[in-house]
């Protein structure tokens, strides 16, 4: 691969998807989080449920402060599923609802999930989101119980027209998380196949990267030596989150320049 | 030979007398086997809890049933509405349900284990308490087994966890500790039910014989007794099989709670990821289980008047066992905290300090319980006082519940990523279901007492045969026969 | 239909004295049963020539359990393999763990079945029995060749202080 870090795929494959996020470019605008929400039919849960720490957002901007008061500097950290090579969430699922796909993605099979939430417990990043209610079902079973009287988070008609047809909506009781916009990866690969070639660098871009105004997010195939992520992954500014766990994540953060 | 009519009249235990009798303090505090008790009286007193149904029992059972019904309704509400009715959140994915699950699996540990250990070491005082302990195991496992079902998000898909052959080659992931858990609990529930039933078999036959003619219990006793007659050859088979079962149940039991502990220890979560959890959980389970056995035995004495069968000496012997377990348990607390403190891992320290601030009262209640148990049970007077023992054992189980809660909750709410730190308090639905499960256990036990003999009568009878008072000069010493001595 | 005699006694000492005379009638040990409500040590009446191979049944049960464990946890892991968390294709600790549980389960089920088999249960027919046995009485059940032998057995019981005698036919 030409880079010293390993990405555990355990298979010889043309593709190994990696995202590089340049924290020095990130200004915390949150466009990535919004576009992720729109692209992936992520439920908008409303104020009340959000305050219960049940936000469904697959991508969030974490805000940290560096330095001692008053000389502090705010830094932002876009956090989504890190697609670990040695993903701790995978072996603990009793039904294989989450597994490692040949392209190194940490895949989530919604239909198979029974909601033991063990994967969420074993994720050190806290990026797995659980469907506490039926966020897409308009039916209000328990209207007479005040706490559940109004499902203000449901996409009521005709708002449901804005849902992305490429992405399924999720039932209550199952886990979900960032997929690296797997529907876009599939489309990119399909198009490349139609044209009889392999995927080129820049063919595929997840929604977050597409909407990032500063271009902090780069996505690509690290197995392709000419790709942008391949050269960025060799950067001296690179680091991975919670590296001590040895999870071989597929998201690489760049920080420390400028 | 007595005619059938005579037998009926004679066999009907005189319940009113049984209820009104004043327990002779000397008998209740006397030696483990009462040699003077007549065969009829032994049968009558042992079967008394089954046949004597008071108004208080009905009130007790109906109130338990209504709590269970409320818990079941809460569960139904949760299934229809979604897991959100529990106060779980990101990232506290496990909460009161799992803590309650671990608690009940823990309680289940001692019944069968105590019973099989005492059988294997041939402790003579074991005899009257075996059934109560074994039933406790089976019922607490039934309660515990419900909690994974309550906990999962999609109950209607829970069969995905079972290894059901299908043409799509969908199979459970046996690497998951939850799959081990399911295997272990299924095995343990099967084994302990078999153990309970094998122990029951001669007593069911006895109850079948003593049941008055045309009594409704006679029907199922007749079926379940399988035509047991107590021939010598049957007894020989029975003794060998019970010994074999005792050995292998004893092999299964520690593995079950070790596997439950691996639900936590196999994860990479700080505090949970520790090698001590296996033995730590097993010891904690036996500790809370022995306390549970003592509590139930005291309740049986109080509610069903088994003072002449289950005596103070049995409670005192059990509480010696509890004392031993509490010493070992305190040592585990010490090791667990000391190692975490010495390592000074920032992620673990964050959890510990959160635990201290948020659950300080709980933690001190839990830790002081150990001290009180060790100090209290060292006193002979307290070991011999059912009231004091009831208080101590109830507190032990409360402390153990808190302990399980503190294992599950604080860790998840303050783990690796500080941005996700949050808090968790059980919701009304969760508390209702946990209370419903608590009531469900006692309901099962109360109904069981009405349907099956709660005293191991055959074993008590064997004890009477094999025990004698030997004169030594001007005094007597008790000697216990060992059938295998010759 | 051979005649059976059931003698009831109120103490094991009185019962034990009948063992010699009855065996002297050249009745085989397998035709004599001691009926009690609790386990008495072997030899309380006479030493039985009865060695049920319970451990063999338990062993077979254990082997079947082990095979089931190897199949469920081992073979299926091998043939239906999914990569989870970069682990090896087959996890041997898991196989060992599941096999431990299933082997124990097999042994427990095997012992349970052997109880049924060797104790000749279940049998809901009306066998020679008396409910007084559950009240602590001790019964001696003898299956005799003919009625003359049966009357000899009755005499032995009566002379040793039996509190009741029950005659029957066939079902032993």
Coordinates of C-alpha atoms in Angstrom, one line a residue, chain C residues 27-144:
Chain C
X27 CA -36.8 -66.7 45.4
X28 CA -34.4 -64.7 43.2
X29 CA -33.3 -61.3 44.4
X30 CA -34.7 -59.6 41.4
X31 CA -38.2 -60.8 42.4
X32 CA -38.0 -59.1 45.8
X33 CA -38.3 -55.4 46.3
X34 CA -38.1 -53.2 49.3
X35 CA -40.6 -50.3 49.1
X36 CA -39.7 -47.3 51.1
X37 CA -40.6 -43.6 51.2
X38 CA -36.9 -42.6 51.6
X39 CA -33.6 -43.9 50.4
X40 CA -32.2 -46.7 52.7
X41 CA -28.5 -47.7 52.3
X42 CA -27.9 -50.7 50.1
X43 CA -27.9 -53.8 52.2
X44 CA -30.6 -52.6 54.6
X45 CA -32.6 -55.5 53.3
X46 CA -30.0 -57.3 51.2
X47 CA -27.3 -56.3 48.9
X48 CA -28.7 -55.9 45.4
X49 CA -27.0 -57.4 42.4
X50 CA -27.9 -54.3 40.5
X51 CA -25.3 -52.1 38.8
X52 CA -27.1 -49.8 36.4
X53 CA -24.5 -48.4 33.9
X54 CA -25.8 -44.8 34.4
X55 CA -22.4 -43.3 33.6
X56 CA -22.4 -45.0 30.2
X57 CA -25.7 -43.3 29.2
X58 CA -24.4 -40.0 30.6
X59 CA -21.2 -40.5 28.6
X60 CA -23.1 -41.1 25.4
X61 CA -25.2 -38.0 26.2
X62 CA -22.0 -36.0 26.7
X63 CA -20.6 -37.2 23.4
X64 CA -23.7 -36.2 21.5
X65 CA -23.7 -32.9 23.3
X66 CA -20.0 -32.4 22.3
X67 CA -20.9 -33.2 18.6
X68 CA -23.8 -30.8 18.7
X69 CA -21.5 -28.1 20.1
X70 CA -18.8 -28.8 17.5
X71 CA -21.5 -28.6 14.8
X72 CA -23.2 -25.5 16.0
X73 CA -20.2 -23.5 16.9
X74 CA -17.4 -25.0 14.8
X75 CA -18.6 -26.3 11.5
X76 CA -21.1 -23.5 10.8
X77 CA -18.5 -20.9 11.6
X78 CA -16.3 -22.6 9.0
X79 CA -18.9 -22.9 6.2
X80 CA -20.9 -19.7 6.8
X81 CA -18.0 -17.3 7.4
X82 CA -18.4 -13.5 7.7
X83 CA -15.6 -11.2 8.5
X84 CA -16.3 -9.5 11.8
X85 CA -13.9 -7.1 13.3
X86 CA -11.0 -8.6 11.4
X87 CA -11.1 -11.8 13.4
X88 CA -9.9 -15.2 12.2
X89 CA -12.4 -17.3 10.2
X90 CA -12.9 -19.8 13.1
X91 CA -12.8 -18.9 16.7
X92 CA -11.6 -21.8 18.8
X93 CA -12.3 -20.3 22.2
X94 CA -15.9 -20.0 21.1
X95 CA -16.0 -23.6 20.0
X96 CA -14.6 -24.7 23.3
X97 CA -17.0 -22.5 25.2
X98 CA -20.2 -23.7 23.4
X99 CA -18.9 -27.3 23.5
X100 CA -18.4 -27.1 27.2
X101 CA -22.0 -26.0 27.7
X102 CA -23.5 -28.5 25.2
X103 CA -21.5 -31.4 26.6
X104 CA -22.7 -30.7 30.1
X105 CA -26.2 -30.4 28.8
X106 CA -25.8 -33.8 27.1
X107 CA -24.5 -35.4 30.3
X108 CA -27.4 -33.9 32.3
X109 CA -30.0 -35.1 29.8
X110 CA -28.3 -38.5 29.5
X111 CA -28.4 -39.0 33.3
X112 CA -32.0 -37.8 33.3
X113 CA -32.9 -40.4 30.6
X114 CA -31.0 -43.1 32.5
X115 CA -33.2 -42.4 35.5
X116 CA -36.2 -43.2 33.4
X117 CA -34.7 -46.2 31.8
X118 CA -33.1 -48.0 34.8
X119 CA -35.8 -47.1 37.3
X120 CA -38.4 -48.3 34.8
X121 CA -40.3 -45.0 34.7
X122 CA -42.9 -43.9 33.7
X123 CA -45.3 -46.7 34.5
X124 CA -48.8 -45.4 35.3
X125 CA -50.4 -48.8 35.6
X126 CA -51.6 -50.1 39.0
X127 CA -48.6 -51.9 40.3
X128 CA -48.5 -53.7 43.6
X129 CA -48.2 -50.9 46.1
X130 CA -49.7 -49.4 49.2
X131 CA -50.1 -45.8 50.1
X132 CA -49.2 -46.5 53.7
X133 CA -45.6 -46.6 52.5
X134 CA -45.6 -42.9 52.1
X135 CA -46.4 -42.7 55.8
X136 CA -43.1 -44.2 56.7
X137 CA -44.2 -47.9 56.5
X138 CA -41.8 -50.3 54.9
X139 CA -43.0 -52.7 52.3
X140 CA -41.5 -55.9 51.0
X141 CA -42.9 -57.0 47.7
X142 CA -42.3 -60.6 46.6
X143 CA -43.2 -62.1 43.3
X144 CA -43.8 -65.8 43.9

